[in-house]
mmCIF file of C-alpha atoms and ligand atoms in Angstrom:
data_model
loop_
_atom_site.group_PDB
_atom_site.id
_atom_site.type_symbol
_atom_site.label_atom_id
_atom_site.label_comp_id
_atom_site.label_asym_id
_atom_site.label_seq_id
_atom_site.Cartn_x
_atom_site.Cartn_y
_atom_site.Cartn_z
ATOM 1 C CA MET U 124 53.747 54.346 120.016
ATOM 2 C CA ASN U 125 50.550 55.713 118.636
ATOM 3 C CA PHE U 126 51.461 58.670 117.038
ATOM 4 C CA GLU U 127 47.954 60.100 116.091
ATOM 5 C CA ILE U 128 47.230 59.942 119.754
ATOM 6 C CA SER U 129 50.447 61.472 120.900
ATOM 7 C CA ARG U 130 49.597 63.846 118.123
ATOM 8 C CA LYS U 131 46.322 64.918 119.284
ATOM 9 C CA ARG U 132 47.354 65.113 122.653
ATOM 10 C CA MET U 133 50.135 67.505 121.629
ATOM 11 C CA VAL U 134 47.410 69.945 120.081
ATOM 12 C CA GLU U 135 45.466 69.870 123.014
ATOM 13 C CA THR U 136 48.025 70.409 126.348
ATOM 14 C CA GLN U 137 50.327 72.183 124.345
ATOM 15 C CA LEU U 138 48.559 74.438 121.515
ATOM 16 C CA ILE U 139 44.371 74.663 122.715
ATOM 17 C CA ALA U 140 45.812 74.824 126.186
ATOM 18 C CA ARG U 141 48.267 78.002 125.290
ATOM 19 C CA GLY U 142 45.399 79.916 123.561
ATOM 20 C CA ILE U 143 46.142 78.679 119.784
ATOM 21 C CA ALA U 144 42.127 79.206 118.666
ATOM 22 C CA ASP U 145 42.652 79.164 114.484
ATOM 23 C CA GLN U 146 40.634 75.869 113.763
ATOM 24 C CA ARG U 147 42.454 75.795 110.230
ATOM 25 C CA VAL U 148 45.810 75.762 112.568
ATOM 26 C CA ILE U 149 44.860 73.486 114.932
ATOM 27 C CA ASP U 150 43.515 71.043 111.912
ATOM 28 C CA ALA U 151 46.651 71.387 110.152
ATOM 29 C CA MET U 152 48.608 70.215 113.528
ATOM 30 C CA LEU U 153 46.507 67.566 113.593
ATOM 31 C CA LYS U 154 46.918 66.219 110.515
ATOM 32 C CA ILE U 155 50.543 66.396 109.399
ATOM 33 C CA PRO U 156 52.846 63.800 111.141
ATOM 34 C CA ARG U 157 55.362 65.762 112.686
ATOM 35 C CA HIS U 158 57.492 62.326 113.503
ATOM 36 C CA LEU U 159 58.204 62.060 110.103
ATOM 37 C CA PHE U 160 60.398 65.111 110.089
ATOM 38 C CA VAL U 161 62.645 64.187 112.861
ATOM 39 C CA GLU U 162 65.497 61.412 112.373
ATOM 40 C CA GLU U 163 63.963 58.209 113.247
ATOM 41 C CA ALA U 164 65.787 57.510 116.309
ATOM 42 C CA MET U 165 64.266 60.709 117.769
ATOM 43 C CA ALA U 166 60.362 59.939 116.428
ATOM 44 C CA THR U 167 59.241 59.057 119.768
ATOM 45 C CA ASN U 168 59.948 62.444 121.077
ATOM 46 C CA ALA U 169 58.397 64.514 118.094
ATOM 47 C CA TYR U 170 55.172 65.372 119.940
ATOM 48 C CA SER U 171 57.344 66.776 123.010
ATOM 49 C CA ASP U 172 57.021 70.607 124.034
ATOM 50 C CA SER U 173 60.415 71.273 122.395
ATOM 51 C CA PRO U 174 62.245 71.899 119.770
ATOM 52 C CA LEU U 175 64.660 69.133 118.707
ATOM 53 C CA PRO U 176 68.291 68.403 116.552
ATOM 54 C CA ILE U 177 68.050 68.101 113.198
ATOM 55 C CA GLY U 178 71.240 68.273 111.879
ATOM 56 C CA GLU U 179 73.646 70.857 111.064
ATOM 57 C CA LYS U 180 73.288 72.187 114.522
ATOM 58 C CA GLN U 181 69.720 73.200 113.315
ATOM 59 C CA THR U 182 66.645 72.915 115.129
ATOM 60 C CA ILE U 183 63.104 71.969 114.300
ATOM 61 C CA SER U 184 61.101 74.153 116.352
ATOM 62 C CA GLN U 185 58.388 73.543 119.353
ATOM 63 C CA PRO U 186 55.388 72.609 118.451
ATOM 64 C CA TYR U 187 53.728 75.834 120.117
ATOM 65 C CA MET U 188 56.166 78.170 118.096
ATOM 66 C CA VAL U 189 55.136 76.360 114.921
ATOM 67 C CA ALA U 190 51.213 77.043 116.043
ATOM 68 C CA LEU U 191 51.810 80.478 117.141
ATOM 69 C CA MET U 192 53.631 82.036 114.030
ATOM 70 C CA THR U 193 51.508 79.889 111.441
ATOM 71 C CA GLU U 194 48.166 81.785 113.771
ATOM 72 C CA LEU U 195 50.208 85.329 113.542
ATOM 73 C CA LEU U 196 50.264 85.070 109.206
ATOM 74 C CA ASN U 197 46.299 85.179 109.542
ATOM 75 C CA LEU U 198 46.143 82.918 106.869
ATOM 76 C CA SER U 199 42.570 81.970 105.228
ATOM 77 C CA GLY U 200 43.708 79.704 102.120
ATOM 78 C CA GLY U 201 44.645 81.264 98.586
ATOM 79 C CA GLU U 202 47.614 83.134 99.753
ATOM 80 C CA ARG U 203 51.276 82.960 98.608
ATOM 81 C CA VAL U 204 53.650 82.307 101.136
ATOM 82 C CA LEU U 205 57.446 82.817 101.625
ATOM 83 C CA GLU U 206 59.561 80.722 104.372
ATOM 84 C CA ILE U 207 62.880 81.643 105.356
ATOM 85 C CA GLY U 208 64.433 78.693 106.900
ATOM 86 C CA THR U 209 63.150 75.071 105.947
ATOM 87 C CA GLY U 210 65.137 73.259 108.389
ATOM 88 C CA SER U 211 62.990 69.856 108.380
ATOM 89 C CA GLY U 212 60.571 70.969 106.545
ATOM 90 C CA TYR U 213 57.829 70.833 109.173
ATOM 91 C CA GLN U 214 56.551 74.259 109.086
ATOM 92 C CA ALA U 215 56.525 74.611 105.247
ATOM 93 C CA ALA U 216 54.365 71.369 105.906
ATOM 94 C CA ILE U 217 51.508 73.237 107.886
ATOM 95 C CA LEU U 218 51.574 75.855 105.620
ATOM 96 C CA ALA U 219 50.940 74.294 102.220
ATOM 97 C CA THR U 220 47.799 72.341 103.680
ATOM 98 C CA LEU U 221 46.542 75.860 105.086
ATOM 99 C CA VAL U 222 47.601 77.959 101.695
ATOM 100 C CA ASP U 223 47.708 78.178 97.724
ATOM 101 C CA ARG U 224 51.801 78.339 97.192
ATOM 102 C CA VAL U 225 54.495 77.807 100.095
ATOM 103 C CA TYR U 226 58.133 79.383 98.828
ATOM 104 C CA THR U 227 61.085 77.837 100.996
ATOM 105 C CA ILE U 228 64.838 78.684 101.382
ATOM 106 C CA GLU U 229 67.425 76.993 103.015
ATOM 107 C CA ARG U 230 70.764 77.631 103.462
ATOM 108 C CA PHE U 231 71.714 73.691 103.965
ATOM 109 C CA ARG U 232 71.952 71.701 101.162
ATOM 110 C CA PRO U 233 71.415 68.141 103.551
ATOM 111 C CA LEU U 234 68.109 69.843 105.046
ATOM 112 C CA ALA U 235 67.195 71.071 102.165
ATOM 113 C CA LEU U 236 67.360 67.639 100.222
ATOM 114 C CA ARG U 237 65.771 65.482 103.379
ATOM 115 C CA ALA U 238 62.499 68.320 103.450
ATOM 116 C CA ARG U 239 61.938 67.672 100.017
ATOM 117 C CA ARG U 240 62.023 63.808 99.979
ATOM 118 C CA VAL U 241 59.753 64.121 103.128
ATOM 119 C CA LEU U 242 57.565 66.737 101.513
ATOM 120 C CA ASP U 243 57.251 64.558 98.690
ATOM 121 C CA SER U 244 56.554 61.480 100.203
ATOM 122 C CA LEU U 245 53.598 63.184 101.780
ATOM 123 C CA HIS U 246 52.040 64.544 98.531
ATOM 124 C CA LEU U 247 52.618 68.232 99.379
ATOM 125 C CA LEU U 248 53.336 69.181 95.384
ATOM 126 C CA ASN U 249 52.852 72.890 96.344
ATOM 127 C CA VAL U 250 56.004 73.874 97.876
ATOM 128 C CA ASN U 251 58.569 75.530 95.999
ATOM 129 C CA LEU U 252 62.017 74.713 97.595
ATOM 130 C CA LYS U 253 65.227 76.900 96.971
ATOM 131 C CA ILE U 254 69.178 76.586 98.728
ATOM 132 C CA GLY U 255 70.360 79.729 99.409
ATOM 133 C CA ASP U 256 70.594 82.841 101.543
ATOM 134 C CA GLY U 257 66.746 83.522 102.400
ATOM 135 C CA SER U 258 67.415 86.733 104.075
ATOM 136 C CA VAL U 259 67.441 88.692 101.215
ATOM 137 C CA GLY U 260 63.774 86.906 99.852
ATOM 138 C CA TRP U 261 62.986 85.340 97.126
ATOM 139 C CA PRO U 262 62.678 88.527 94.531
ATOM 140 C CA GLU U 263 61.571 86.727 91.358
ATOM 141 C CA GLU U 264 58.357 84.976 92.663
ATOM 142 C CA ALA U 265 57.635 88.484 95.306
ATOM 143 C CA PRO U 266 54.970 89.753 96.183
ATOM 144 C CA PHE U 267 54.088 87.851 99.157
ATOM 145 C CA ASP U 268 50.967 87.445 100.579
ATOM 146 C CA ALA U 269 52.230 86.646 104.382
ATOM 147 C CA ILE U 270 56.381 85.695 104.852
ATOM 148 C CA ILE U 271 57.764 83.514 108.065
ATOM 149 C CA VAL U 272 61.534 84.011 109.136
ATOM 150 C CA THR U 273 62.280 80.536 111.030
ATOM 151 C CA ALA U 274 65.392 82.049 112.230
ATOM 152 C CA GLY U 275 66.502 84.923 114.586
ATOM 153 C CA ALA U 276 67.492 88.046 112.866
ATOM 154 C CA PRO U 277 69.306 91.239 114.533
ATOM 155 C CA ASP U 278 66.607 93.519 112.538
ATOM 156 C CA ILE U 279 64.232 92.695 109.825
ATOM 157 C CA PRO U 280 65.589 92.569 106.967
ATOM 158 C CA ALA U 281 64.320 95.266 104.334
ATOM 159 C CA PRO U 282 64.223 93.290 101.263
ATOM 160 C CA LEU U 283 61.507 91.053 103.081
ATOM 161 C CA LEU U 284 59.498 94.119 103.754
ATOM 162 C CA GLN U 285 60.141 95.353 100.273
ATOM 163 C CA GLN U 286 58.326 92.059 98.790
ATOM 164 C CA LEU U 287 55.401 91.739 100.949
ATOM 165 C CA SER U 288 52.203 92.606 99.227
ATOM 166 C CA VAL U 289 50.100 95.420 100.560
ATOM 167 C CA GLY U 290 48.114 94.150 103.259
ATOM 168 C CA GLY U 291 50.669 91.176 103.706
ATOM 169 C CA ARG U 292 52.064 90.085 106.860
ATOM 170 C CA LEU U 293 55.697 89.077 108.047
ATOM 171 C CA VAL U 294 56.572 86.933 111.030
ATOM 172 C CA ILE U 295 60.241 87.474 112.315
ATOM 173 C CA PRO U 296 61.939 86.982 115.728
ATOM 174 C CA VAL U 297 64.133 89.761 116.179
ATOM 175 C CA GLY U 298 66.913 90.109 118.729
ATOM 176 C CA ASN U 299 70.049 89.576 119.918
ATOM 177 C CA GLN U 300 71.776 86.065 119.174
ATOM 178 C CA PHE U 301 70.769 84.528 122.553
ATOM 179 C CA GLU U 302 66.747 85.787 122.852
ATOM 180 C CA GLN U 303 64.220 87.703 120.614
ATOM 181 C CA VAL U 304 60.831 88.961 120.308
ATOM 182 C CA LEU U 305 58.341 87.753 118.149
ATOM 183 C CA LYS U 306 57.404 90.507 115.911
ATOM 184 C CA ARG U 307 54.738 91.147 113.240
ATOM 185 C CA VAL U 308 54.833 93.364 110.651
ATOM 186 C CA THR U 309 51.743 94.254 108.367
ATOM 187 C CA ARG U 310 52.256 96.270 104.977
ATOM 188 C CA THR U 311 49.692 99.144 104.921
ATOM 189 C CA ALA U 312 48.669 101.153 101.810
ATOM 190 C CA ASP U 313 51.105 103.997 103.471
ATOM 191 C CA GLY U 314 53.799 101.995 105.324
ATOM 192 C CA PHE U 315 54.442 99.131 107.843
ATOM 193 C CA GLN U 316 52.548 98.523 111.196
ATOM 194 C CA SER U 317 54.605 96.655 113.803
ATOM 195 C CA GLU U 318 53.269 94.415 116.927
ATOM 196 C CA GLN U 319 55.064 92.303 119.368
ATOM 197 C CA SER U 320 53.927 88.833 120.533
ATOM 198 C CA VAL U 321 56.250 86.674 122.861
ATOM 199 C CA GLY U 322 59.602 85.966 123.334
ATOM 200 C CA CYS U 323 61.287 83.185 121.610
ATOM 201 C CA ARG U 324 64.783 81.422 121.176
ATOM 202 C CA PHE U 325 65.868 80.617 117.615
ATOM 203 C CA VAL U 326 68.819 79.736 116.046
ATOM 204 C CA LYS U 327 70.648 82.558 113.684
ATOM 205 C CA LEU U 328 68.951 84.027 110.448
ATOM 206 C CA VAL U 329 72.563 84.105 108.362
ATOM 207 C CA GLY U 330 73.021 85.904 105.474
ATOM 208 C CA LYS U 331 73.406 89.053 103.725
ATOM 209 C CA ALA U 332 70.446 90.796 105.253
ATOM 210 C CA GLY U 333 70.612 88.685 108.823
ATOM 211 C CA TRP U 334 73.560 87.928 111.098
ATOM 212 C CA GLY U 335 76.288 88.158 108.207
ATOM 213 C CA ILE U 336 77.265 85.385 105.480
ATOM 214 C CA GLU U 337 78.654 82.314 107.409
ATOM 215 C CA GLU U 338 81.274 80.153 105.291
HETATM 216 N N1 SAM S 623 60.979 75.925 110.188
HETATM 217 C C1 SAM S 623 62.112 74.508 110.153
HETATM 218 C C2 SAM S 623 61.532 73.597 110.601
HETATM 219 O O1 SAM S 623 59.953 73.604 109.979
HETATM 220 O O2 SAM S 623 62.064 72.348 110.830
HETATM 221 C C3 SAM S 623 62.969 74.941 111.905
HETATM 222 C C4 SAM S 623 63.835 76.152 111.012
HETATM 223 S S1 SAM S 623 65.256 76.040 112.180
HETATM 224 C C5 SAM S 623 64.840 76.915 113.678
HETATM 225 C C6 SAM S 623 66.010 77.535 111.273
HETATM 226 C C7 SAM S 623 66.548 77.195 110.131
HETATM 227 O O3 SAM S 623 67.048 78.454 109.096
HETATM 228 C C8 SAM S 623 67.482 76.768 110.059
HETATM 229 O O4 SAM S 623 67.791 75.321 109.023
HETATM 230 C C9 SAM S 623 68.662 77.445 109.062
HETATM 231 O O5 SAM S 623 70.050 76.679 108.224
HETATM 232 C C10 SAM S 623 67.939 78.075 108.508
HETATM 233 N N2 SAM S 623 68.401 79.661 108.045
HETATM 234 C C11 SAM S 623 69.405 80.519 108.660
HETATM 235 N N3 SAM S 623 69.910 81.342 108.033
HETATM 236 C C12 SAM S 623 69.284 81.016 106.470
HETATM 237 C C13 SAM S 623 69.453 81.837 105.495
HETATM 238 N N4 SAM S 623 69.800 83.318 105.463
HETATM 239 N N5 SAM S 623 68.912 81.522 104.237
HETATM 240 C C14 SAM S 623 68.190 80.097 104.514
HETATM 241 N N6 SAM S 623 67.817 79.758 105.426
HETATM 242 C C15 SAM S 623 68.447 80.217 106.905
#
């Protein structure tokens, strides 16, 4: 299987055809080898139009969702971005090619360790990865120019709003455990502005400022 051809086809048919227009996002999706972020047995499915299992009952998101959320962050380069829910590390890799520094948090150690290995193998050295509850953000490294949450939350976590810089964007799926709406919240000089994008379905944002702590 020629992964480069599959990746190009994915970008054309799943992203550009559905309206993804930010050339920097398109270039990042063309560049990052998504098949390295899934188990070897699943590599041939890596460019299909769907999420895939990555272990621990978690998923790598559908390519379109990764591209859309990245586009909604409105990144121009030079930003410091926080991601909640490292999972496979794929979204972090896309961000790492677009911005100055990425901070990413994953609650499952095995996923975090695997993601770290793949990111290192691709020499994406501008990613700081931490294991823990990302629903409360990463206060020691705040403020962030952009925050992306790749798990579904019941409400927008207050700590994440507090950790946005003025002008910063937060992209997050909000809803119940079965369906959510993608929201973008922008911090302004005097408050927050919220917009809605598409409907979506993500695994739960577990944690103190998410659906609660799970043992
Ligand atoms: N961004 C990932 C990727 O590119 O593969 C996909 C993320 S997957 C849909 C959601 C991830 O969020 C899971 O790996 C899950 O363990 C993680 N997660 C859920 N709640 C979390 C929390 N409070 N803190 C950190 N990670 C969390």
